[in-house]
JSON list of C-alpha atoms in Angstrom, two decimals:
[
{"chain": "A", "resi": 1, "resn": "MET", "atom": "CA", "xyz": [220.75, -160.39, -42.01]},
{"chain": "A", "resi": 2, "resn": "ARG", "atom": "CA", "xyz": [223.22, -162.75, -43.63]},
{"chain": "A", "resi": 3, "resn": "GLY", "atom": "CA", "xyz": [221.80, -166.24, -43.34]},
{"chain": "A", "resi": 4, "resn": "LYS", "atom": "CA", "xyz": [223.58, -169.56, -43.34]},
{"chain": "A", "resi": 5, "resn": "ILE", "atom": "CA", "xyz": [222.22, -172.16, -45.73]},
{"chain": "A", "resi": 6, "resn": "LEU", "atom": "CA", "xyz": [223.14, -175.84, -45.86]},
{"chain": "A", "resi": 7, "resn": "LEU", "atom": "CA", "xyz": [222.44, -177.48, -49.21]},
{"chain": "A", "resi": 8, "resn": "THR", "atom": "CA", "xyz": [222.67, -181.26, -49.68]},
{"chain": "A", "resi": 9, "resn": "SER", "atom": "CA", "xyz": [222.72, -183.54, -52.71]},
{"chain": "A", "resi": 10, "resn": "PHE", "atom": "CA", "xyz": [222.93, -187.24, -53.43]},
{"chain": "A", "resi": 11, "resn": "GLN", "atom": "CA", "xyz": [225.34, -189.32, -55.43]},
{"chain": "A", "resi": 12, "resn": "PRO", "atom": "CA", "xyz": [224.07, -191.20, -58.53]},
{"chain": "A", "resi": 13, "resn": "TRP", "atom": "CA", "xyz": [222.05, -194.25, -57.60]},
{"chain": "A", "resi": 14, "resn": "LEU", "atom": "CA", "xyz": [221.08, -196.17, -60.74]},
{"chain": "A", "resi": 15, "resn": "GLU", "atom": "CA", "xyz": [223.43, -197.68, -63.32]},
{"chain": "A", "resi": 16, "resn": "HIS", "atom": "CA", "xyz": [222.19, -195.47, -66.16]},
{"chain": "A", "resi": 17, "resn": "HIS", "atom": "CA", "xyz": [222.84, -192.26, -64.15]},
{"chain": "A", "resi": 18, "resn": "THR", "atom": "CA", "xyz": [226.15, -190.58, -64.88]},
{"chain": "A", "resi": 19, "resn": "SER", "atom": "CA", "xyz": [225.31, -187.91, -62.28]},
{"chain": "A", "resi": 20, "resn": "ASN", "atom": "CA", "xyz": [222.54, -186.92, -59.91]},
{"chain": "A", "resi": 21, "resn": "ALA", "atom": "CA", "xyz": [220.44, -183.89, -60.86]},
{"chain": "A", "resi": 22, "resn": "SER", "atom": "CA", "xyz": [220.50, -182.71, -57.23]},
{"chain": "A", "resi": 23, "resn": "ASP", "atom": "CA", "xyz": [224.29, -182.62, -57.26]},
{"chain": "A", "resi": 24, "resn": "ASP", "atom": "CA", "xyz": [224.35, -181.08, -60.73]},
{"chain": "A", "resi": 25, "resn": "LEU", "atom": "CA", "xyz": [222.17, -178.27, -59.36]},
{"chain": "A", "resi": 26, "resn": "LEU", "atom": "CA", "xyz": [224.43, -177.70, -56.35]},
{"chain": "A", "resi": 27, "resn": "CYS", "atom": "CA", "xyz": [227.49, -177.59, -58.62]},
{"chain": "A", "resi": 28, "resn": "GLN", "atom": "CA", "xyz": [225.76, -174.97, -60.79]},
{"chain": "A", "resi": 29, "resn": "LEU", "atom": "CA", "xyz": [224.86, -172.88, -57.72]},
{"chain": "A", "resi": 30, "resn": "LYS", "atom": "CA", "xyz": [228.37, -173.19, -56.30]},
{"chain": "A", "resi": 31, "resn": "ALA", "atom": "CA", "xyz": [229.88, -172.07, -59.61]},
{"chain": "A", "resi": 32, "resn": "ARG", "atom": "CA", "xyz": [227.76, -168.91, -59.48]},
{"chain": "A", "resi": 33, "resn": "GLN", "atom": "CA", "xyz": [229.53, -167.90, -56.25]},
{"chain": "A", "resi": 34, "resn": "LEU", "atom": "CA", "xyz": [226.34, -166.56, -54.72]},
{"chain": "A", "resi": 35, "resn": "ALA", "atom": "CA", "xyz": [227.24, -163.85, -52.23]},
{"chain": "A", "resi": 36, "resn": "PHE", "atom": "CA", "xyz": [223.89, -163.07, -50.60]},
{"chain": "A", "resi": 37, "resn": "ALA", "atom": "CA", "xyz": [224.28, -165.76, -47.90]},
{"chain": "A", "resi": 38, "resn": "ASP", "atom": "CA", "xyz": [226.85, -168.11, -46.44]},
{"chain": "A", "resi": 39, "resn": "PHE", "atom": "CA", "xyz": [226.51, -171.48, -48.12]},
{"chain": "A", "resi": 40, "resn": "LEU", "atom": "CA", "xyz": [227.72, -174.90, -47.09]},
{"chain": "A", "resi": 41, "resn": "PHE", "atom": "CA", "xyz": [227.43, -177.54, -49.81]},
{"chain": "A", "resi": 42, "resn": "LEU", "atom": "CA", "xyz": [227.21, -181.16, -48.69]},
{"chain": "A", "resi": 43, "resn": "HIS", "atom": "CA", "xyz": [227.69, -183.08, -51.94]},
{"chain": "A", "resi": 44, "resn": "HIS", "atom": "CA", "xyz": [227.25, -186.75, -52.82]},
{"chain": "A", "resi": 45, "resn": "LEU", "atom": "CA", "xyz": [225.35, -188.06, -49.84]},
{"chain": "A", "resi": 46, "resn": "PRO", "atom": "CA", "xyz": [225.06, -191.83, -50.11]},
{"chain": "A", "resi": 47, "resn": "VAL", "atom": "CA", "xyz": [221.70, -193.14, -51.26]},
{"chain": "A", "resi": 48, "resn": "GLU", "atom": "CA", "xyz": [221.12, -194.76, -47.86]},
{"chain": "A", "resi": 49, "resn": "THR", "atom": "CA", "xyz": [218.78, -193.05, -45.43]},
{"chain": "A", "resi": 50, "resn": "ALA", "atom": "CA", "xyz": [220.64, -193.73, -42.18]},
{"chain": "A", "resi": 51, "resn": "ILE", "atom": "CA", "xyz": [224.04, -192.61, -43.47]},
{"chain": "A", "resi": 52, "resn": "ALA", "atom": "CA", "xyz": [222.71, -189.61, -45.41]},
{"chain": "A", "resi": 53, "resn": "SER", "atom": "CA", "xyz": [220.69, -188.50, -42.38]},
{"chain": "A", "resi": 54, "resn": "ALA", "atom": "CA", "xyz": [223.63, -188.91, -39.99]},
{"chain": "A", "resi": 55, "resn": "LYS", "atom": "CA", "xyz": [225.96, -186.90, -42.24]},
{"chain": "A", "resi": 56, "resn": "THR", "atom": "CA", "xyz": [223.38, -184.15, -42.69]},
{"chain": "A", "resi": 57, "resn": "ILE", "atom": "CA", "xyz": [222.60, -183.95, -38.97]},
{"chain": "A", "resi": 58, "resn": "GLN", "atom": "CA", "xyz": [226.35, -183.78, -38.22]},
{"chain": "A", "resi": 59, "resn": "ALA", "atom": "CA", "xyz": [226.64, -180.88, -40.67]},
{"chain": "A", "resi": 60, "resn": "ILE", "atom": "CA", "xyz": [223.65, -179.15, -39.06]},
{"chain": "A", "resi": 61, "resn": "ALA", "atom": "CA", "xyz": [225.24, -179.49, -35.61]},
{"chain": "A", "resi": 62, "resn": "ALA", "atom": "CA", "xyz": [228.61, -178.18, -36.82]},
{"chain": "A", "resi": 63, "resn": "TYR", "atom": "CA", "xyz": [227.39, -175.40, -39.14]},
{"chain": "A", "resi": 64, "resn": "GLN", "atom": "CA", "xyz": [224.20, -174.26, -37.32]},
{"chain": "A", "resi": 65, "resn": "PRO", "atom": "CA", "xyz": [222.41, -173.18, -40.52]},
{"chain": "A", "resi": 66, "resn": "ASP", "atom": "CA", "xyz": [219.28, -171.07, -40.65]},
{"chain": "A", "resi": 67, "resn": "LEU", "atom": "CA", "xyz": [217.98, -173.17, -43.52]},
{"chain": "A", "resi": 68, "resn": "VAL", "atom": "CA", "xyz": [218.60, -176.75, -44.60]},
{"chain": "A", "resi": 69, "resn": "LEU", "atom": "CA", "xyz": [217.72, -177.30, -48.25]},
{"chain": "A", "resi": 70, "resn": "CYS", "atom": "CA", "xyz": [217.99, -180.99, -49.07]},
{"chain": "A", "resi": 71, "resn": "CYS", "atom": "CA", "xyz": [217.92, -181.75, -52.77]},
{"chain": "A", "resi": 72, "resn": "GLY", "atom": "CA", "xyz": [217.16, -185.02, -54.52]},
{"chain": "A", "resi": 73, "resn": "MET", "atom": "CA", "xyz": [216.68, -186.14, -58.07]},
{"chain": "A", "resi": 74, "resn": "ALA", "atom": "CA", "xyz": [213.19, -186.76, -59.42]},
{"chain": "A", "resi": 75, "resn": "GLU", "atom": "CA", "xyz": [213.95, -188.29, -62.80]},
{"chain": "A", "resi": 76, "resn": "LYS", "atom": "CA", "xyz": [210.31, -188.57, -63.87]},
{"chain": "A", "resi": 77, "resn": "ARG", "atom": "CA", "xyz": [209.24, -185.07, -62.84]},
{"chain": "A", "resi": 78, "resn": "ASP", "atom": "CA", "xyz": [209.51, -182.20, -65.28]},
{"chain": "A", "resi": 79, "resn": "ARG", "atom": "CA", "xyz": [209.54, -179.32, -62.78]},
{"chain": "A", "resi": 80, "resn": "LEU", "atom": "CA", "xyz": [211.13, -178.48, -59.47]},
{"chain": "A", "resi": 81, "resn": "THR", "atom": "CA", "xyz": [208.97, -179.59, -56.56]},
{"chain": "A", "resi": 82, "resn": "VAL", "atom": "CA", "xyz": [209.13, -178.48, -52.96]},
{"chain": "A", "resi": 83, "resn": "GLU", "atom": "CA", "xyz": [207.99, -181.16, -50.56]},
{"chain": "A", "resi": 84, "resn": "SER", "atom": "CA", "xyz": [205.42, -180.21, -47.95]},
{"chain": "A", "resi": 85, "resn": "GLN", "atom": "CA", "xyz": [205.83, -183.25, -45.72]},
{"chain": "A", "resi": 86, "resn": "ALA", "atom": "CA", "xyz": [207.62, -186.48, -44.96]},
{"chain": "A", "resi": 87, "resn": "PHE", "atom": "CA", "xyz": [206.34, -189.77, -43.55]},
{"chain": "A", "resi": 88, "resn": "TYR", "atom": "CA", "xyz": [208.17, -192.48, -41.63]},
{"chain": "A", "resi": 89, "resn": "GLN", "atom": "CA", "xyz": [206.67, -195.46, -39.78]},
{"chain": "A", "resi": 90, "resn": "GLY", "atom": "CA", "xyz": [203.22, -193.92, -39.57]},
{"chain": "A", "resi": 91, "resn": "GLN", "atom": "CA", "xyz": [204.49, -190.50, -38.47]},
{"chain": "A", "resi": 92, "resn": "GLN", "atom": "CA", "xyz": [204.13, -187.34, -40.52]},
{"chain": "A", "resi": 93, "resn": "LEU", "atom": "CA", "xyz": [206.16, -184.16, -40.23]},
{"chain": "A", "resi": 94, "resn": "GLN", "atom": "CA", "xyz": [205.62, -180.99, -42.22]},
{"chain": "A", "resi": 95, "resn": "THR", "atom": "CA", "xyz": [207.94, -178.16, -43.10]},
{"chain": "A", "resi": 96, "resn": "ARG", "atom": "CA", "xyz": [207.30, -174.96, -41.16]},
{"chain": "A", "resi": 97, "resn": "LEU", "atom": "CA", "xyz": [207.62, -172.92, -44.35]},
{"chain": "A", "resi": 98, "resn": "ASP", "atom": "CA", "xyz": [204.69, -171.30, -46.16]},
{"chain": "A", "resi": 99, "resn": "LEU", "atom": "CA", "xyz": [205.10, -173.12, -49.46]},
{"chain": "A", "resi": 100, "resn": "SER", "atom": "CA", "xyz": [202.24, -171.29, -51.17]},
{"chain": "A", "resi": 101, "resn": "ALA", "atom": "CA", "xyz": [203.92, -167.94, -50.55]},
{"chain": "A", "resi": 102, "resn": "LEU", "atom": "CA", "xyz": [207.33, -169.38, -51.43]},
{"chain": "A", "resi": 103, "resn": "THR", "atom": "CA", "xyz": [206.21, -170.78, -54.78]},
{"chain": "A", "resi": 104, "resn": "ALA", "atom": "CA", "xyz": [203.94, -167.86, -55.79]},
{"chain": "A", "resi": 105, "resn": "PRO", "atom": "CA", "xyz": [206.73, -165.92, -57.59]},
{"chain": "A", "resi": 106, "resn": "LEU", "atom": "CA", "xyz": [208.29, -169.07, -59.09]},
{"chain": "A", "resi": 107, "resn": "GLU", "atom": "CA", "xyz": [207.57, -170.14, -62.65]},
{"chain": "A", "resi": 108, "resn": "PHE", "atom": "CA", "xyz": [209.05, -173.64, -62.71]},
{"chain": "A", "resi": 109, "resn": "THR", "atom": "CA", "xyz": [208.30, -174.91, -59.20]},
{"chain": "A", "resi": 110, "resn": "GLU", "atom": "CA", "xyz": [205.31, -176.71, -57.72]},
{"chain": "A", "resi": 111, "resn": "ILE", "atom": "CA", "xyz": [204.33, -177.97, -54.28]},
{"chain": "A", "resi": 112, "resn": "SER", "atom": "CA", "xyz": [204.33, -181.73, -53.78]},
{"chain": "A", "resi": 113, "resn": "ASP", "atom": "CA", "xyz": [202.83, -183.79, -50.97]},
{"chain": "A", "resi": 114, "resn": "ASP", "atom": "CA", "xyz": [204.75, -186.93, -51.99]},
{"chain": "A", "resi": 115, "resn": "ALA", "atom": "CA", "xyz": [208.45, -186.93, -51.12]},
{"chain": "A", "resi": 116, "resn": "GLY", "atom": "CA", "xyz": [208.90, -190.25, -52.86]},
{"chain": "A", "resi": 117, "resn": "LYS", "atom": "CA", "xyz": [208.82, -193.02, -50.24]},
{"chain": "A", "resi": 118, "resn": "PHE", "atom": "CA", "xyz": [212.56, -193.57, -50.66]},
{"chain": "A", "resi": 119, "resn": "VAL", "atom": "CA", "xyz": [215.79, -192.12, -49.31]},
{"chain": "A", "resi": 120, "resn": "CYS", "atom": "CA", "xyz": [214.66, -188.55, -50.11]},
{"chain": "A", "resi": 121, "resn": "GLU", "atom": "CA", "xyz": [211.65, -188.84, -47.83]},
{"chain": "A", "resi": 122, "resn": "GLY", "atom": "CA", "xyz": [213.72, -190.64, -45.19]},
{"chain": "A", "resi": 123, "resn": "LEU", "atom": "CA", "xyz": [216.32, -187.89, -45.12]},
{"chain": "A", "resi": 124, "resn": "TYR", "atom": "CA", "xyz": [213.68, -185.16, -45.06]},
{"chain": "A", "resi": 125, "resn": "PHE", "atom": "CA", "xyz": [211.85, -186.81, -42.18]},
{"chain": "A", "resi": 126, "resn": "GLN", "atom": "CA", "xyz": [215.03, -187.25, -40.15]},
{"chain": "A", "resi": 127, "resn": "VAL", "atom": "CA", "xyz": [216.11, -183.64, -40.69]},
{"chain": "A", "resi": 128, "resn": "LEU", "atom": "CA", "xyz": [212.65, -182.31, -39.73]},
{"chain": "A", "resi": 129, "resn": "LYS", "atom": "CA", "xyz": [212.62, -184.59, -36.68]},
{"chain": "A", "resi": 130, "resn": "HIS", "atom": "CA", "xyz": [216.10, -183.48, -35.63]},
{"chain": "A", "resi": 131, "resn": "LEU", "atom": "CA", "xyz": [215.24, -179.78, -35.90]},
{"chain": "A", "resi": 132, "resn": "GLN", "atom": "CA", "xyz": [212.01, -180.35, -33.98]},
{"chain": "A", "resi": 133, "resn": "ARG", "atom": "CA", "xyz": [213.76, -182.37, -31.26]},
{"chain": "A", "resi": 134, "resn": "GLN", "atom": "CA", "xyz": [216.47, -179.71, -30.89]},
{"chain": "A", "resi": 135, "resn": "GLN", "atom": "CA", "xyz": [213.81, -176.98, -30.85]},
{"chain": "A", "resi": 136, "resn": "SER", "atom": "CA", "xyz": [215.88, -175.31, -33.52]},
{"chain": "A", "resi": 137, "resn": "PRO", "atom": "CA", "xyz": [214.70, -172.11, -35.18]},
{"chain": "A", "resi": 138, "resn": "ALA", "atom": "CA", "xyz": [216.22, -173.44, -38.43]},
{"chain": "A", "resi": 139, "resn": "ARG", "atom": "CA", "xyz": [213.86, -174.38, -41.23]},
{"chain": "A", "resi": 140, "resn": "ALA", "atom": "CA", "xyz": [214.12, -177.35, -43.56]},
{"chain": "A", "resi": 141, "resn": "LEU", "atom": "CA", "xyz": [212.86, -177.95, -47.05]},
{"chain": "A", "resi": 142, "resn": "PHE", "atom": "CA", "xyz": [213.25, -180.76, -49.54]},
{"chain": "A", "resi": 143, "resn": "LEU", "atom": "CA", "xyz": [213.57, -179.86, -53.19]},
{"chain": "A", "resi": 144, "resn": "HIS", "atom": "CA", "xyz": [213.15, -182.48, -55.90]},
{"chain": "A", "resi": 145, "resn": "VAL", "atom": "CA", "xyz": [215.11, -181.65, -59.04]},
{"chain": "A", "resi": 146, "resn": "PRO", "atom": "CA", "xyz": [214.23, -183.00, -62.49]},
{"chain": "A", "resi": 147, "resn": "LEU", "atom": "CA", "xyz": [216.99, -184.02, -64.87]},
{"chain": "A", "resi": 148, "resn": "LEU", "atom": "CA", "xyz": [218.77, -180.84, -65.94]},
{"chain": "A", "resi": 149, "resn": "THR", "atom": "CA", "xyz": [218.67, -180.06, -69.63]},
{"chain": "A", "resi": 150, "resn": "ALA", "atom": "CA", "xyz": [219.79, -177.14, -71.74]},
{"chain": "A", "resi": 151, "resn": "ALA", "atom": "CA", "xyz": [216.15, -176.04, -71.92]},
{"chain": "A", "resi": 152, "resn": "ASN", "atom": "CA", "xyz": [215.22, -176.24, -68.23]},
{"chain": "A", "resi": 153, "resn": "ARG", "atom": "CA", "xyz": [218.56, -175.36, -66.56]},
{"chain": "A", "resi": 154, "resn": "PRO", "atom": "CA", "xyz": [218.09, -171.56, -66.73]},
{"chain": "A", "resi": 155, "resn": "LEU", "atom": "CA", "xyz": [214.51, -171.85, -65.43]},
{"chain": "A", "resi": 156, "resn": "ILE", "atom": "CA", "xyz": [215.58, -174.10, -62.56]},
{"chain": "A", "resi": 157, "resn": "LEU", "atom": "CA", "xyz": [218.52, -171.92, -61.57]},
{"chain": "A", "resi": 158, "resn": "ARG", "atom": "CA", "xyz": [216.38, -168.79, -61.65]},
{"chain": "A", "resi": 159, "resn": "ASP", "atom": "CA", "xyz": [213.70, -170.40, -59.47]},
{"chain": "A", "resi": 160, "resn": "VAL", "atom": "CA", "xyz": [216.21, -171.76, -56.96]},
{"chain": "A", "resi": 161, "resn": "GLU", "atom": "CA", "xyz": [217.99, -168.41, -56.63]},
{"chain": "A", "resi": 162, "resn": "THR", "atom": "CA", "xyz": [214.64, -166.64, -56.26]},
{"chain": "A", "resi": 163, "resn": "MET", "atom": "CA", "xyz": [213.62, -169.23, -53.68]},
{"chain": "A", "resi": 164, "resn": "LEU", "atom": "CA", "xyz": [216.80, -168.73, -51.67]},
{"chain": "A", "resi": 165, "resn": "HIS", "atom": "CA", "xyz": [216.40, -164.93, -51.74]},
{"chain": "A", "resi": 166, "resn": "TRP", "atom": "CA", "xyz": [212.75, -165.22, -50.71]},
{"chain": "A", "resi": 167, "resn": "LEU", "atom": "CA", "xyz": [213.65, -167.52, -47.82]},
{"chain": "A", "resi": 168, "resn": "LEU", "atom": "CA", "xyz": [216.36, -165.16, -46.62]},
{"chain": "A", "resi": 169, "resn": "HIS", "atom": "CA", "xyz": [214.22, -162.04, -46.78]},
{"chain": "A", "resi": 170, "resn": "ASN", "atom": "CA", "xyz": [210.80, -163.37, -45.80]},
{"chain": "A", "resi": 171, "resn": "VAL", "atom": "CA", "xyz": [211.54, -166.12, -43.36]},
{"chain": "A", "resi": 172, "resn": "LEU", "atom": "CA", "xyz": [215.07, -166.08, -42.03]},
{"chain": "A", "resi": 173, "resn": "ALA", "atom": "CA", "xyz": [214.98, -162.34, -41.38]},
{"chain": "A", "resi": 174, "resn": "PHE", "atom": "CA", "xyz": [211.96, -162.86, -39.11]},
{"chain": "A", "resi": 175, "resn": "PRO", "atom": "CA", "xyz": [212.61, -165.98, -37.08]},
{"chain": "A", "resi": 176, "resn": "ILE", "atom": "CA", "xyz": [209.76, -167.65, -35.24]},
{"chain": "A", "resi": 177, "resn": "ASP", "atom": "CA", "xyz": [209.86, -169.71, -32.11]},
{"chain": "A", "resi": 178, "resn": "PRO", "atom": "CA", "xyz": [210.57, -173.42, -32.72]}
]
């Protein structure tokens, strides 16, 4: 099965940022010309929940991906983190992915239960809510990316590629009911 994966990133959002680690990661992945799936890269989402969510949901409707991997920068984290859940106005939604199994083979990735209480969590919540409302078989995951350095870049890229392969072979190949 050749899956379709939508990957999103944000634009820089603080004055001292020359780039956003989430977009840096997507640029690195795009440059690798990964051929094991069909990828759509949605770069430079604005750091505004309503607009970022609307653009992502439009892309989901147009592209019909099997997986939506939203990426955001986590400047103070030192590892990749996959977010288990998102909160908005007292509501909680969780990803339908088995994060323990997903992260088991990864060396530089941890599970997080705190998507950040900012635009990252807002986008994640809206994407999960949209997929749930549409009864879509697609899965969604939010990945927080630390600042990329010469030391961590190879580890991050290896984990993300492994993650994408795992998702394709262990989840997308065996869809479940919404």
